[in-house]
mmCIF file of C-alpha atoms in Angstrom:
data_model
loop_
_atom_site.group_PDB
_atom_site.id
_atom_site.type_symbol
_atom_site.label_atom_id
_atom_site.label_comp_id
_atom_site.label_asym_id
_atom_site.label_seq_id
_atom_site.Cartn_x
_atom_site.Cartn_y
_atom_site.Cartn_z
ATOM 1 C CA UNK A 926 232.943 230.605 38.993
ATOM 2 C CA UNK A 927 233.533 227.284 41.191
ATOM 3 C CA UNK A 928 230.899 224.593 39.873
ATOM 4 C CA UNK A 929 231.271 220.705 40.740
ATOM 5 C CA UNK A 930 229.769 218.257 38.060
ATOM 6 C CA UNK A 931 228.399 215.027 39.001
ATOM 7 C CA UNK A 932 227.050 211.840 36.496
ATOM 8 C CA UNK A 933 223.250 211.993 36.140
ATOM 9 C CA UNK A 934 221.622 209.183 38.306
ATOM 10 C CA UNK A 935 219.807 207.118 38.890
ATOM 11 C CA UNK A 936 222.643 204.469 39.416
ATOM 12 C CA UNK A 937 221.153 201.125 40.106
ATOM 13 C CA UNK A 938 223.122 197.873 41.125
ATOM 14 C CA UNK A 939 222.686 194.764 42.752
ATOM 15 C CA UNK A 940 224.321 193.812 45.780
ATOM 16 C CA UNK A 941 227.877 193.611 46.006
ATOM 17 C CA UNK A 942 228.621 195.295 42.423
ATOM 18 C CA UNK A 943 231.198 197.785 42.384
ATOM 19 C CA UNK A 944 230.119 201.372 42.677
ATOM 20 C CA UNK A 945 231.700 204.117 40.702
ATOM 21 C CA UNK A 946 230.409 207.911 40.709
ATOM 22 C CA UNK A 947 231.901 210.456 38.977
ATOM 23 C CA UNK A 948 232.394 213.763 39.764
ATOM 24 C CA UNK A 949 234.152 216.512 38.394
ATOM 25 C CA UNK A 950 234.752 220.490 39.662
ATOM 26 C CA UNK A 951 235.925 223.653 38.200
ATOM 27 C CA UNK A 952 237.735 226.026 40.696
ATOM 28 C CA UNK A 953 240.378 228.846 40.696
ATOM 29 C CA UNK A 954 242.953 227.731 43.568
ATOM 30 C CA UNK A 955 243.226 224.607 45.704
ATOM 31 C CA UNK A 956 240.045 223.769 46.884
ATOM 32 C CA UNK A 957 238.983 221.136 49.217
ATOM 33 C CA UNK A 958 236.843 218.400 48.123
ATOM 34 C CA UNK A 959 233.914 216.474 49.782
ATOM 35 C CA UNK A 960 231.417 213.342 49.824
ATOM 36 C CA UNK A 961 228.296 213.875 51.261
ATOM 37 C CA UNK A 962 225.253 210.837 51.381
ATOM 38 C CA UNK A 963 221.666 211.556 51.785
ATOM 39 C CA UNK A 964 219.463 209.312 53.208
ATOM 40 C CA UNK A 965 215.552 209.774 52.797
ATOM 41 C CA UNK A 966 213.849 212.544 54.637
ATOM 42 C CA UNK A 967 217.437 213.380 56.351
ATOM 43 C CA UNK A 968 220.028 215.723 56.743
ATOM 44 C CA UNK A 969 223.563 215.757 55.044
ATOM 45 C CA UNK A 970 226.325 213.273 56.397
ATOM 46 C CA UNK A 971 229.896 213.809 55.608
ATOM 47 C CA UNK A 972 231.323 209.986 54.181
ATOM 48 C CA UNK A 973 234.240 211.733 52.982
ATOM 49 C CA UNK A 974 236.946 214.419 52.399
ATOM 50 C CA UNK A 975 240.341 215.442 50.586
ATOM 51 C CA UNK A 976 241.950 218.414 50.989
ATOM 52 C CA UNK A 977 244.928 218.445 49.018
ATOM 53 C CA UNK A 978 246.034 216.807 45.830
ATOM 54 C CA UNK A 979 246.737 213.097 45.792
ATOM 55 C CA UNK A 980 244.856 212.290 48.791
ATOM 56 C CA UNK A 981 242.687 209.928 49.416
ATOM 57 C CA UNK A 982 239.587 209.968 51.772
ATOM 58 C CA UNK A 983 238.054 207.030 52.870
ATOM 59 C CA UNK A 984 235.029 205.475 54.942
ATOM 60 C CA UNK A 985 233.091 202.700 55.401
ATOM 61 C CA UNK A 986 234.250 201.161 52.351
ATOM 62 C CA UNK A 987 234.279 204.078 50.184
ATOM 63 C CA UNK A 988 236.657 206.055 48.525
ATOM 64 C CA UNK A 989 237.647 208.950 46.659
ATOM 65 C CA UNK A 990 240.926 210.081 45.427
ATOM 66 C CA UNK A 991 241.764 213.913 44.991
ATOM 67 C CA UNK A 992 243.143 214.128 41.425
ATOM 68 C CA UNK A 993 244.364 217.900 40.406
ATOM 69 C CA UNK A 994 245.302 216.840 36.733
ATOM 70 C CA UNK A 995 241.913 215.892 35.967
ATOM 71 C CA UNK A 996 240.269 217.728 38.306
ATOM 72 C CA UNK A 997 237.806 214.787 39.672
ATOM 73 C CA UNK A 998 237.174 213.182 42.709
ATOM 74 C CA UNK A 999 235.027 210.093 41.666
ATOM 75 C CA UNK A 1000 233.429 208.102 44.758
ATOM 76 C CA UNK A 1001 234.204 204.003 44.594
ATOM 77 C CA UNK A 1002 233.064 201.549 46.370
ATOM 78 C CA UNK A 1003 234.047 197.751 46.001
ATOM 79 C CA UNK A 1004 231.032 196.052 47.156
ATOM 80 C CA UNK A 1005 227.322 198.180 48.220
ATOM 81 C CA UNK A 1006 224.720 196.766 50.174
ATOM 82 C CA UNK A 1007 221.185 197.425 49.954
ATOM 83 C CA UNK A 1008 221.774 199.665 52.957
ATOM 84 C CA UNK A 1009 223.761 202.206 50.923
ATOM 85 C CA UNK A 1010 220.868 203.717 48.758
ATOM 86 C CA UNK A 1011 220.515 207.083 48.884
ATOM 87 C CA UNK A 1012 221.900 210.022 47.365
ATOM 88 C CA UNK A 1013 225.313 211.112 47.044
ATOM 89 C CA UNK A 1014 226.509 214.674 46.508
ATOM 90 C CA UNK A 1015 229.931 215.778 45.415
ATOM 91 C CA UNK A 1016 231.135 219.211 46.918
ATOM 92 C CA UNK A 1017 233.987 221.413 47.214
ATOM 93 C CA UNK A 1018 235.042 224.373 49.458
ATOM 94 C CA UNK A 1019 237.040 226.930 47.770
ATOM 95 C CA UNK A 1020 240.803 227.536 49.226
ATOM 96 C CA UNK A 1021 242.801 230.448 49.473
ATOM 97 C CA UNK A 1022 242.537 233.605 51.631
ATOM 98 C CA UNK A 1023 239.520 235.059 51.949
ATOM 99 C CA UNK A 1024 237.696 231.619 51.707
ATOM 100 C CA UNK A 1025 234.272 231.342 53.642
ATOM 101 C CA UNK A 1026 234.138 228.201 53.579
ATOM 102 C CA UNK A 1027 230.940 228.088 52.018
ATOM 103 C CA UNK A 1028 230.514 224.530 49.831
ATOM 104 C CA UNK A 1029 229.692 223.978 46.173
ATOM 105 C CA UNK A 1030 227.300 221.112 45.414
ATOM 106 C CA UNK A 1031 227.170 218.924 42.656
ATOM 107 C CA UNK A 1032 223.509 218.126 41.642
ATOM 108 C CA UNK A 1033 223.651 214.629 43.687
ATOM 109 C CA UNK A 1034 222.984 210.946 42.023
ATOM 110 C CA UNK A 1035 220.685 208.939 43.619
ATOM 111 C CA UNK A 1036 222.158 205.268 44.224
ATOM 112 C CA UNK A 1037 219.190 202.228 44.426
ATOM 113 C CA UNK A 1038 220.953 198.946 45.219
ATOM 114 C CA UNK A 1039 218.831 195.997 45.055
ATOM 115 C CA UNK A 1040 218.991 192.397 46.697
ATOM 116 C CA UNK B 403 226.932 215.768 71.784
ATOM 117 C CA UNK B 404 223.894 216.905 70.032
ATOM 118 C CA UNK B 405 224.024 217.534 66.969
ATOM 119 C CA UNK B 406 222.281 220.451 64.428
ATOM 120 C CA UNK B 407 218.550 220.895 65.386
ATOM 121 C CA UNK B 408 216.322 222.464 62.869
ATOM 122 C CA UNK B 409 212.473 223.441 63.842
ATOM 123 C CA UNK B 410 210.197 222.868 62.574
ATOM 124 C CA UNK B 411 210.933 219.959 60.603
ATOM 125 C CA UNK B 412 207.800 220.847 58.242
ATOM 126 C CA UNK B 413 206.179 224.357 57.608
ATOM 127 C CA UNK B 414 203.389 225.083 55.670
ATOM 128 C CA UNK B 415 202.211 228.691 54.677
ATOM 129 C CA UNK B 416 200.139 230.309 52.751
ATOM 130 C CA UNK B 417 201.533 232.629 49.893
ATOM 131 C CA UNK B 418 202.350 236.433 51.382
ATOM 132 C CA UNK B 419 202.783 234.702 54.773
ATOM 133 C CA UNK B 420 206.123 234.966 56.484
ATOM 134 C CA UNK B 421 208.550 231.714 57.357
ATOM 135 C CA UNK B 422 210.800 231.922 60.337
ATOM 136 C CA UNK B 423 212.979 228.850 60.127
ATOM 137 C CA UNK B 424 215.255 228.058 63.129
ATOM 138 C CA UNK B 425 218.381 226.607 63.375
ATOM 139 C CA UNK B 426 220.382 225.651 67.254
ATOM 140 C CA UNK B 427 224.265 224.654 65.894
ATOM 141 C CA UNK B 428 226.496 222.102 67.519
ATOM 142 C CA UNK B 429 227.834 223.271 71.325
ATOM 143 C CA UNK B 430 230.904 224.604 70.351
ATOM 144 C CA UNK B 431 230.113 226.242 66.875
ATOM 145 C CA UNK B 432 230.226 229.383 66.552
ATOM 146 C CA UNK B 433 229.733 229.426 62.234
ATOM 147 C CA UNK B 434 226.586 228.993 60.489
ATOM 148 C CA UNK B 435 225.564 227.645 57.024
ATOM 149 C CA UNK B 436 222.352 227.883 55.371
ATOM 150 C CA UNK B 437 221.776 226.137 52.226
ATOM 151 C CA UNK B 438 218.622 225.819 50.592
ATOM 152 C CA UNK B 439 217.499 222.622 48.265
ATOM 153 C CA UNK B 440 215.150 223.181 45.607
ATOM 154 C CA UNK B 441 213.535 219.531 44.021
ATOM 155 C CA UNK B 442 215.626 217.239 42.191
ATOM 156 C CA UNK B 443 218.741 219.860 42.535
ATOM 157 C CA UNK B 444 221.388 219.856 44.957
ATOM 158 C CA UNK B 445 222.084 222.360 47.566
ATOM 159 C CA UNK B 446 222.465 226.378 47.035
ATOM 160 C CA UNK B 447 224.462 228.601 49.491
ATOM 161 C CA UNK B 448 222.656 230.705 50.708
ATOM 162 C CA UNK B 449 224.000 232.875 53.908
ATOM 163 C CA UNK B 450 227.051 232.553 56.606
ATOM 164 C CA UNK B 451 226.775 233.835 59.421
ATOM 165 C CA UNK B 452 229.464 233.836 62.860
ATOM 166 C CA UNK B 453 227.829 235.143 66.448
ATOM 167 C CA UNK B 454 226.033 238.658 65.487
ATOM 168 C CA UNK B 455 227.628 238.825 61.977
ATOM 169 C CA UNK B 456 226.862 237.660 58.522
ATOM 170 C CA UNK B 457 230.021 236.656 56.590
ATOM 171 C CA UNK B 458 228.683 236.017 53.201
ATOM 172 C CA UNK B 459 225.340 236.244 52.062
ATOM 173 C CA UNK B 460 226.087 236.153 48.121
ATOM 174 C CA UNK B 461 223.661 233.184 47.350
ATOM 175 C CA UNK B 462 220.853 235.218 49.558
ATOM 176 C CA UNK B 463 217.926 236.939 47.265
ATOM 177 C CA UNK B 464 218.009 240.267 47.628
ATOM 178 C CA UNK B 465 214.179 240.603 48.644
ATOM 179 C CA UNK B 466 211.803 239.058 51.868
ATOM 180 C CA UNK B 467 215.178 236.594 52.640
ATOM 181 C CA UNK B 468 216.819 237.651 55.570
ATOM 182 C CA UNK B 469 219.205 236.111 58.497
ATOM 183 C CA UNK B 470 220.483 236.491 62.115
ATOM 184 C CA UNK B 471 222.173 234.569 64.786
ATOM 185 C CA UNK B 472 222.403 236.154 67.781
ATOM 186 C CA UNK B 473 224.520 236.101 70.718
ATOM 187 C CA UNK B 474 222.145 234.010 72.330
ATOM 188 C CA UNK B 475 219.323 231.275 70.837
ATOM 189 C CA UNK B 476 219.815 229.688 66.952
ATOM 190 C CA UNK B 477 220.136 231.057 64.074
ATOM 191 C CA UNK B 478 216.953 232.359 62.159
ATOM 192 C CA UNK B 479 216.182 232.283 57.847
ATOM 193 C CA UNK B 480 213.580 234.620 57.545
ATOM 194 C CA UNK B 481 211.137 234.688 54.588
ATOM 195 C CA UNK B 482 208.907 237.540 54.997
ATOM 196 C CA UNK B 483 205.972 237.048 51.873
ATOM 197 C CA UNK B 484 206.498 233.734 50.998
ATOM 198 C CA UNK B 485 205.344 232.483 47.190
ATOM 199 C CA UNK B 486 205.093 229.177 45.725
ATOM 200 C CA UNK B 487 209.007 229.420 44.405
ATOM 201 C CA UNK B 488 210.056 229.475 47.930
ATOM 202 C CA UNK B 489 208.715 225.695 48.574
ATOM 203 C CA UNK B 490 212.486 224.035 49.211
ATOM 204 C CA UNK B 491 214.315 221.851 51.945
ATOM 205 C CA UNK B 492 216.646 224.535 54.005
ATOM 206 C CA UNK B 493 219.119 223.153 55.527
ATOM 207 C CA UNK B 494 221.452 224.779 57.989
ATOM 208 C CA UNK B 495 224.940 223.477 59.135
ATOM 209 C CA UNK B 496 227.596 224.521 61.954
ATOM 210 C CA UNK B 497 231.210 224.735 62.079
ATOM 211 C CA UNK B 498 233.744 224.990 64.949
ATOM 212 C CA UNK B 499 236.188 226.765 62.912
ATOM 213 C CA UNK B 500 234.564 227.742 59.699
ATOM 214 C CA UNK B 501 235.706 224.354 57.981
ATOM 215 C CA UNK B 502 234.091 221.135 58.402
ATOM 216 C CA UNK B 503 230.593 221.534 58.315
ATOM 217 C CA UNK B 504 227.584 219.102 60.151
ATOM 218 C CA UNK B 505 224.131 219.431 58.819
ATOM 219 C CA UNK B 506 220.952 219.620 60.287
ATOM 220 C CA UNK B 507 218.023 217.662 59.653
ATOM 221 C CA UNK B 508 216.322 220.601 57.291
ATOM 222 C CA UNK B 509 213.045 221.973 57.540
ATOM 223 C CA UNK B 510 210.752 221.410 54.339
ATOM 224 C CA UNK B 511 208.939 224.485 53.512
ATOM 225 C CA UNK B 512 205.364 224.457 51.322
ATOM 226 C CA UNK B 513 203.779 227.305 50.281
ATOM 227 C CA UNK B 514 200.355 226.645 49.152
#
């Protein structure tokens, strides 16, 4: 079946480094892919998604490009703040007909930045 | 806009007790997501549900887990006989159109 596979956490940086996660997904079809960020005692937030091949979603300074020939949709960032600690979960939503929509998660990596 | 409410935020129960766990979607959505979130693992489908149907309940155990969103009021994850395995974060989330999906803040279920 559909799985997504994410890099075991925790990832911890100082300010400004560069932030990569990686993330990788199995799936039979086109599926679309997704960035979600956790914060502490909250709710999902969508940062990001891709729904086709070679596209590349983007906000507030991150970024993930769909790639089909490797199947991965690794999560950049050029410079995190303290502020962006928290955890980040890789998903996708199967395509085709007959898709519910329904979202495969990776298992998240937590992100601690520190001053 | 509001966005997903959950209630309660926090439940406690005793085991064999039964959890009701609501969820109120986005004005405007008509799809419903629950997923639950055991510790230190990411989210599990678990049910979708439109107005007065259920979609897909594949992640769903078979026993005391049940669902419902009605024509009117939120969407309900009921847990009739709760046990200790059952302790999770259950998040719900709404869709307009069965895509893009908004989460709630989650209700955090202990069973003692």
């Amino acid at each position: 079946g559909d799985s997504v596979t994410q890099m075991e956490g925790p990832v911890t940086l100082s300010e400004e480094a560069f932030l990569t996660i990686n993330c990788t997904y199995t799936a039979t079809g086109y599926p679309s892919l997704f960035w979600y960020v956790q914060y502490p005692g909250e709710g999902l937030q969508l940062l990001l998604k891709a729904t086709k091949a070679d596209d590349k979603g983007s906000n507030k300074g991150f970024e993930a490009t769909y790639r089909k020939e490797t199947t991965s949709f690794h999560l950049e960032k050029g410079s995190v703040q303290v502020s962006d600690s928290a955890v980040y979960f890789c998903a996708l939503s199967a395509g085709g007909s007959g898709n519910t929509g329904k979202l495969i998660f990776g298992q998240g990596t937590t992100l601690q930045v520190k001053p | 806009n509001a966005g997903v409410m959950q209630n309660p935020r926090h439940l406690v129960r005793r085991r064999g007790q039964e959890a009701r766990l609501r969820c109120s979607p986005m004005k405007g959505h008509s799809h419903v997501y629950w997923y639950r979130q055991l510790p230190e693992e990411g989210l599990k489908f678990m049910v979708y549900l439109q107005k007065e149907n259920i979609i897909d309940e594949s992640g769903m155990p078979k026993e005391r887990f049940s669902a419902e969103f009605p024509k009117e009021g939120p969407s309900i994850l009921r847990i009739q006989q709760v046990v200790r395995g059952d302790s999770a974060a259950y998040f719900c989330a709404s869709s307009p159109r069965g895509d893009e999906q908004y989460f709630g803040p989650g209700t955090r279920l202990t069973v003692t």
